[in-house]
mmCIF file with all atom_site columns, C-alpha atoms in Angstrom:
data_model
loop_
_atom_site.group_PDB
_atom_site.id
_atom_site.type_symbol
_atom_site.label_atom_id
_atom_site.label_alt_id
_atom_site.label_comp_id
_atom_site.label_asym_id
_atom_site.label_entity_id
_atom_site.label_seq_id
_atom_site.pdbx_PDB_ins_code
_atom_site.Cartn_x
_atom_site.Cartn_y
_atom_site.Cartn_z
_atom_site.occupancy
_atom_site.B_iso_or_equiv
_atom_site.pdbx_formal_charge
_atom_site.auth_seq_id
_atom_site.auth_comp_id
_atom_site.auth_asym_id
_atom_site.auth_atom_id
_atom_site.pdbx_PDB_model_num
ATOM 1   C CA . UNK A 1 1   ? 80.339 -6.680  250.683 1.00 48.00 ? 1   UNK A CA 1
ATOM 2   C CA . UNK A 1 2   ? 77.422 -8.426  248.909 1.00 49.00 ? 2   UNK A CA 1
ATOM 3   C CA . UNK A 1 3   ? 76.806 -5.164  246.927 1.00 47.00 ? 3   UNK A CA 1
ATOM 4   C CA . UNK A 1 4   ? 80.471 -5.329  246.000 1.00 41.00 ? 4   UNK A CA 1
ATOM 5   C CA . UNK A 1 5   ? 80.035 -8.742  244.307 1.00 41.00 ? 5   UNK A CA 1
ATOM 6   C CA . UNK A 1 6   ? 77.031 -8.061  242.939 1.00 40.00 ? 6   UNK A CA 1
ATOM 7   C CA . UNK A 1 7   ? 78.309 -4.896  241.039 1.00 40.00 ? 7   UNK A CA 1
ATOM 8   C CA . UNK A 1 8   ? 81.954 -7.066  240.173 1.00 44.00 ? 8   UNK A CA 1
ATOM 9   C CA . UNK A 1 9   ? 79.455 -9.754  239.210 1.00 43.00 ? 9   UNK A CA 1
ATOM 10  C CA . UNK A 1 10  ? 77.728 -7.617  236.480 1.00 42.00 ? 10  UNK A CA 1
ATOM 11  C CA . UNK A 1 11  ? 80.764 -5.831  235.106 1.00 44.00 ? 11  UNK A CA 1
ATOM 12  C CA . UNK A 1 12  ? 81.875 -9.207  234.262 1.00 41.00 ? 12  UNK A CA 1
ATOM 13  C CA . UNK A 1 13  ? 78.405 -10.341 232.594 1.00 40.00 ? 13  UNK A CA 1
ATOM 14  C CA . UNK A 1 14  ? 78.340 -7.027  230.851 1.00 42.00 ? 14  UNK A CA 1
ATOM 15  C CA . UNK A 1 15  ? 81.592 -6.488  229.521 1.00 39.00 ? 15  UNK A CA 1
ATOM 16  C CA . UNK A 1 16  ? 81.177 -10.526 228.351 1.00 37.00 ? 16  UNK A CA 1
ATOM 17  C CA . UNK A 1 17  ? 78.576 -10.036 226.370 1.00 37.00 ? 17  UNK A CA 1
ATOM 18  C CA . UNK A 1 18  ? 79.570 -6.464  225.002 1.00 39.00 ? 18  UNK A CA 1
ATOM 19  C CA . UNK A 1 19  ? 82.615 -8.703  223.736 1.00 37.00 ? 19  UNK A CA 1
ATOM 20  C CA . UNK A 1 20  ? 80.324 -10.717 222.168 1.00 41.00 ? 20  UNK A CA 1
ATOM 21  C CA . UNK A 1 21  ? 78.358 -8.089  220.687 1.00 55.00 ? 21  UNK A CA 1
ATOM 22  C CA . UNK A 1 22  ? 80.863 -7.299  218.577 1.00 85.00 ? 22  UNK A CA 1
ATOM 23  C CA . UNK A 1 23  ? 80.704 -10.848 216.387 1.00 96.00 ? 23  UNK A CA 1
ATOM 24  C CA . UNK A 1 24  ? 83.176 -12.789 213.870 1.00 96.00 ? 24  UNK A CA 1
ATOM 25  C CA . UNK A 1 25  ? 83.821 -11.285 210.907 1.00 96.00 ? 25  UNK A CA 1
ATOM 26  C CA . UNK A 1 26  ? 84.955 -14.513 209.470 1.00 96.00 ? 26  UNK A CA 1
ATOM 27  C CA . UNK A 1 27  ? 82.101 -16.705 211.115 1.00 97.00 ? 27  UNK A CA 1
ATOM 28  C CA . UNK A 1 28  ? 79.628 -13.798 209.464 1.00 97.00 ? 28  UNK A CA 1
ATOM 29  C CA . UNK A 1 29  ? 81.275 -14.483 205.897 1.00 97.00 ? 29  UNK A CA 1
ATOM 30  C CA . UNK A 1 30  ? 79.861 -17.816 206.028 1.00 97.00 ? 30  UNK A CA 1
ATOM 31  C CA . UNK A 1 31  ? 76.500 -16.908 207.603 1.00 98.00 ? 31  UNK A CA 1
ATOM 32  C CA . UNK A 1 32  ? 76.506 -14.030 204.727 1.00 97.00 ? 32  UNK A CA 1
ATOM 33  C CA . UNK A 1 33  ? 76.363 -17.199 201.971 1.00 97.00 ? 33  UNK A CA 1
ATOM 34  C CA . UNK A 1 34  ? 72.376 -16.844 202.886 1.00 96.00 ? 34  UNK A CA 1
ATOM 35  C CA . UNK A 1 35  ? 72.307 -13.433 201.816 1.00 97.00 ? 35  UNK A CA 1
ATOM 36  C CA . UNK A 1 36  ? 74.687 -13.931 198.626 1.00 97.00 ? 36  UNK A CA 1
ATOM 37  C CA . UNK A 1 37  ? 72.066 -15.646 196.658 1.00 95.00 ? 37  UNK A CA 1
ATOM 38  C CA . UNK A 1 38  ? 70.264 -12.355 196.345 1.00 97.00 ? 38  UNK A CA 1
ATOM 39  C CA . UNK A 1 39  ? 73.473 -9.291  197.493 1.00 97.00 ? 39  UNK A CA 1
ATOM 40  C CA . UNK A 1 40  ? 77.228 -8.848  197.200 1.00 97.00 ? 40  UNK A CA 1
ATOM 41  C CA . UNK A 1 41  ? 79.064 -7.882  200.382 1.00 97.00 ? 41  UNK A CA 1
ATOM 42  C CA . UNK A 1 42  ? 82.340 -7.087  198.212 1.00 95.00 ? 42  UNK A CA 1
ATOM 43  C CA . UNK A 1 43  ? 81.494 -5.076  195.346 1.00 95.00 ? 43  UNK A CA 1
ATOM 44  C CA . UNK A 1 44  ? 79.683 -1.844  194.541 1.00 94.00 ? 44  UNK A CA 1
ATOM 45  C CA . UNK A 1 45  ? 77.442 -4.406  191.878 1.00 96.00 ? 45  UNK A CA 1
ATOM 46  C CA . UNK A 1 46  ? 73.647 -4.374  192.262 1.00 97.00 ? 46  UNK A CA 1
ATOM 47  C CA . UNK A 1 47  ? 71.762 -8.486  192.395 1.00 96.00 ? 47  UNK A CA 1
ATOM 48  C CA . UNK A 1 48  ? 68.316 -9.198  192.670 1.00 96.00 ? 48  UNK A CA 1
ATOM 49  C CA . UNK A 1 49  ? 69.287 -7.383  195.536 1.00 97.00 ? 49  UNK A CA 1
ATOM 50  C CA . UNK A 1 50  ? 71.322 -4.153  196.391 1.00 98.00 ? 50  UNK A CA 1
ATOM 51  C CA . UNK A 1 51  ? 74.755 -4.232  197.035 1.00 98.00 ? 51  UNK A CA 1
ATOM 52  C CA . UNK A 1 52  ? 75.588 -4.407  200.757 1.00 98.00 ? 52  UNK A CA 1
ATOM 53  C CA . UNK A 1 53  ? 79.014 -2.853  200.481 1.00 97.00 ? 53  UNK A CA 1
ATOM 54  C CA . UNK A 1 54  ? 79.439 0.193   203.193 1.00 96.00 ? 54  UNK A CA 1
ATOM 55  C CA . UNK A 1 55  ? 75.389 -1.260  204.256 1.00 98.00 ? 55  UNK A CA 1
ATOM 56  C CA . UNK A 1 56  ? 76.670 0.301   207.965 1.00 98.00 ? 56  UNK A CA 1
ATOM 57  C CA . UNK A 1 57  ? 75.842 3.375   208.349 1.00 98.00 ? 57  UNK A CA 1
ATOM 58  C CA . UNK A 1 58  ? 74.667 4.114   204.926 1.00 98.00 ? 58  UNK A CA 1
ATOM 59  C CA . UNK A 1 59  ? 71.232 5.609   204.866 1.00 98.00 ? 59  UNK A CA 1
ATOM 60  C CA . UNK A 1 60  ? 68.377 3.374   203.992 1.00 98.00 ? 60  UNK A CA 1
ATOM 61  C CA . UNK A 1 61  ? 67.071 2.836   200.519 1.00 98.00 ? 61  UNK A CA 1
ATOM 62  C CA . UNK A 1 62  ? 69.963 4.510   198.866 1.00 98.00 ? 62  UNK A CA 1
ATOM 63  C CA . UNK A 1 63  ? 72.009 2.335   196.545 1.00 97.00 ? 63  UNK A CA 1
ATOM 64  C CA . UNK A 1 64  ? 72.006 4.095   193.007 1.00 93.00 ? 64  UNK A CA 1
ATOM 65  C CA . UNK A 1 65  ? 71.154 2.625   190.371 1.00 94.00 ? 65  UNK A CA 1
ATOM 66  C CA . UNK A 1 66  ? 68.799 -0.110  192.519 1.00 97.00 ? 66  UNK A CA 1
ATOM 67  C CA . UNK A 1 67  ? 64.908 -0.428  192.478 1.00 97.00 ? 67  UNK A CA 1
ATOM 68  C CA . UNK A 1 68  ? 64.122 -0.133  195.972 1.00 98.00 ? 68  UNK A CA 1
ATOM 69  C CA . UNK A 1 69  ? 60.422 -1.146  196.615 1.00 98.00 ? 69  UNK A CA 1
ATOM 70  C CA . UNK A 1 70  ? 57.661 1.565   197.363 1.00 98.00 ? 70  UNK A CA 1
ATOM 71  C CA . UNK A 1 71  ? 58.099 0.071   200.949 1.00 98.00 ? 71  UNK A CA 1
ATOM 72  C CA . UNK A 1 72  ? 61.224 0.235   201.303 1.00 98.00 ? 72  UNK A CA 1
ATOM 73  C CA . UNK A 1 73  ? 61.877 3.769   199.938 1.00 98.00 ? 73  UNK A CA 1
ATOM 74  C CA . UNK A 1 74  ? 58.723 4.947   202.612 1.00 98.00 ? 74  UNK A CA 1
ATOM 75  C CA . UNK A 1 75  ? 60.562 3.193   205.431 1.00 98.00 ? 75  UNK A CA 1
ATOM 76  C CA . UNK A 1 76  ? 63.676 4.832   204.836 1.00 98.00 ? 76  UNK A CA 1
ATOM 77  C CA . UNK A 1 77  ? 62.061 8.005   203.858 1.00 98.00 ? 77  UNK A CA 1
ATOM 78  C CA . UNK A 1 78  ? 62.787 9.356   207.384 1.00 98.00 ? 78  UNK A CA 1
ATOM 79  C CA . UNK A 1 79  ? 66.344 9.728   206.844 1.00 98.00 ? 79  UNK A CA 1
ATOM 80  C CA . UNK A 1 80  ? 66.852 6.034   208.726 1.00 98.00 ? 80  UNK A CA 1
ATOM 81  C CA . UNK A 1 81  ? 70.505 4.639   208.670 1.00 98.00 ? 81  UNK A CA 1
ATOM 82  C CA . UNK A 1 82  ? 71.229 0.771   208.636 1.00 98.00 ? 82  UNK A CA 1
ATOM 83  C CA . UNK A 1 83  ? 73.096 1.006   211.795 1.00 98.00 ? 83  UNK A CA 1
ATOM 84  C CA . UNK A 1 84  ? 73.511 -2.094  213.885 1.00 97.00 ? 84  UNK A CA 1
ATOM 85  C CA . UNK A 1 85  ? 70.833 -1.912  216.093 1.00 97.00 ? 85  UNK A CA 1
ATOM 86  C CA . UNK A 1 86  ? 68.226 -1.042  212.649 1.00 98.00 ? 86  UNK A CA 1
ATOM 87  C CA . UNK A 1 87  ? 69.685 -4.128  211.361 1.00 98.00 ? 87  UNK A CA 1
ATOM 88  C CA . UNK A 1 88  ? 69.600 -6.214  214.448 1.00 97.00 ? 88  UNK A CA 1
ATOM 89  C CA . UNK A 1 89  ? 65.828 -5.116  214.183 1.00 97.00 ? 89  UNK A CA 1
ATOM 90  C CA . UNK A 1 90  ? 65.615 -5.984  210.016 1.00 98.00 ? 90  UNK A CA 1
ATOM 91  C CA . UNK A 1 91  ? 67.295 -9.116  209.789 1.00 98.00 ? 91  UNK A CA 1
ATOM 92  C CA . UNK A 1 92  ? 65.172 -11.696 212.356 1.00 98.00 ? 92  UNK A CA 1
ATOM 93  C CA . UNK A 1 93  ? 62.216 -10.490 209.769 1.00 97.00 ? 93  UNK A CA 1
ATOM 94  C CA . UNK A 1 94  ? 62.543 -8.080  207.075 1.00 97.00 ? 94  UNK A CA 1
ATOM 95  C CA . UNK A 1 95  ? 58.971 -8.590  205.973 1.00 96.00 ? 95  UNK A CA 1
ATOM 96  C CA . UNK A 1 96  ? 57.771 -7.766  209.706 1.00 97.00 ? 96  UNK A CA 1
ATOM 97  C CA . UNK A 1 97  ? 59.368 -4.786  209.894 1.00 97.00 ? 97  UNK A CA 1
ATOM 98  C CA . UNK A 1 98  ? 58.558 -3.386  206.267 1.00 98.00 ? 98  UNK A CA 1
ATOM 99  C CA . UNK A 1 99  ? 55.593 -4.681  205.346 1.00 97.00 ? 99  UNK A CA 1
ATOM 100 C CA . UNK A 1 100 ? 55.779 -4.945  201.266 1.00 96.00 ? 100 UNK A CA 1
ATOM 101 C CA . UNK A 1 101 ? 59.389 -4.906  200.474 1.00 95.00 ? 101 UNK A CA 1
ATOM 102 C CA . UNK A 1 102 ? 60.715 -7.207  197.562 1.00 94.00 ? 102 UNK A CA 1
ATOM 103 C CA . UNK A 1 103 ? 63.024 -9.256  200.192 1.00 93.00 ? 103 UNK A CA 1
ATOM 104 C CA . UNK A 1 104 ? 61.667 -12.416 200.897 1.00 93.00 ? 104 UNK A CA 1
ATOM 105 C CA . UNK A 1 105 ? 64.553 -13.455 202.983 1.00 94.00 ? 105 UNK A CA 1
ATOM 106 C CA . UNK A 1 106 ? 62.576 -15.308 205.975 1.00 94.00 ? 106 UNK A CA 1
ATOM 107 C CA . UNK A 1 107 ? 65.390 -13.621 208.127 1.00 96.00 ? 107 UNK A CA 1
ATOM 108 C CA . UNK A 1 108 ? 68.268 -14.857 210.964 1.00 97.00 ? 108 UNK A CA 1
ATOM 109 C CA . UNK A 1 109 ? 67.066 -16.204 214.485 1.00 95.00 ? 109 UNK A CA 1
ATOM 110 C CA . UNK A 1 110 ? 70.247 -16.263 216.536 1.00 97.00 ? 110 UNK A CA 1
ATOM 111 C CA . UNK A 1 111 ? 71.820 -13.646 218.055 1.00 97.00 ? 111 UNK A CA 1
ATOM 112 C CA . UNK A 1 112 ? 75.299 -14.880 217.277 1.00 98.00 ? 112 UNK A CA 1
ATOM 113 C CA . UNK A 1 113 ? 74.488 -15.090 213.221 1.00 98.00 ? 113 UNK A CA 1
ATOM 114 C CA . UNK A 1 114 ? 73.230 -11.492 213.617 1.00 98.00 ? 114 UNK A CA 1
ATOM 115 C CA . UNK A 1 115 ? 76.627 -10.500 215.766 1.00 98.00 ? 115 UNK A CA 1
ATOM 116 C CA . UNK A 1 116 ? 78.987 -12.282 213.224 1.00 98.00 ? 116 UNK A CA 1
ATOM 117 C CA . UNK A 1 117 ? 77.060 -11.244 209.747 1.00 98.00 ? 117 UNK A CA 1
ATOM 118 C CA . UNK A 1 118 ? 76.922 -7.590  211.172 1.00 98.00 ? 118 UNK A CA 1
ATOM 119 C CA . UNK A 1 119 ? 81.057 -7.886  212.068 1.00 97.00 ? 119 UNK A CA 1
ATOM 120 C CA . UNK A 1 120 ? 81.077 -9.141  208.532 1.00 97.00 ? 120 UNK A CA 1
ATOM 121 C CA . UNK A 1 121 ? 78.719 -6.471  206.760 1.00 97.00 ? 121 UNK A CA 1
ATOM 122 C CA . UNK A 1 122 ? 81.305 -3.890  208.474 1.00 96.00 ? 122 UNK A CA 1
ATOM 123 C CA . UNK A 1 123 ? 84.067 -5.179  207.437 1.00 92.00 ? 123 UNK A CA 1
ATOM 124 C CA . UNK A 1 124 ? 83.946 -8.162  204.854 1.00 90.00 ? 124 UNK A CA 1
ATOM 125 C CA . UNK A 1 125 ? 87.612 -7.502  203.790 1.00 84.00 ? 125 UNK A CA 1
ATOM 126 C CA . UNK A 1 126 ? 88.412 -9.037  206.843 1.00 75.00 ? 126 UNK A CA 1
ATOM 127 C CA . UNK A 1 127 ? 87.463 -12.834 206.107 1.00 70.00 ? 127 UNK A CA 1
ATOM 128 C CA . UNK A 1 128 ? 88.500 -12.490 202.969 1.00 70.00 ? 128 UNK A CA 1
#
């Protein structure tokens, strides 16, 4: 019986925070104002950053017509795609992760800004 609860105990917990996971898209929009400074989320338009239109699932270092830096072009030179999990690994500190690239964003601590700008990044339509 304890083994029982235990295992109904967990489903709950994991299927919770698999809910979770999945973010705001609309909460994200407004956590995405850090990144606007620098990227659009909405247009296929290059800033001092690359557009992050379609950023899920596109490979890395790909945008045309955008001046990726030597790091950045090495790191993705492995065929890498910004999936969520790459960016859940990116975005608490791009400059950790590639060492030289031009983005001097000093990166997103909580979990919950990562879930929401990532539900945002795939669909930014959404909280439009």
């Amino acid at each position: 019986m304890k083994s029982l609860c235990l295992v109904a105990a967990a489903s709950v917990l994991l299927s919770s925070s698999a809910a979770f996971a999945d973010g705001d898209a609309v909460a994200g929009a407004a956590v995405f104002k850090k990144c606007a400074v620098c990227h659009t989320a909405t247009a296929h338009e290059n800033h001092v950053g690359p557009s992050l239109m379609g950023v899920v699932g596109r490979p890395v270092a790909t945008v045309p017509d955008y001046n990726y830096s030597t790091a950045m072009k090495a790191f993705g030179a492995d065929g890498k795609v910004w999936d969520e999990a790459l960016l859940r690994k990116y975005l608490p500190s791009p400059q950790f992760l590639v060492k030289g690239t031009k983005m001097t964003f000093p990166g997103l601590k909580s979990d919950k800004d990562l879930d929401n700008l990532i539900a945002y990044l795939k669909s930014p339509a959404v909280a439009q």
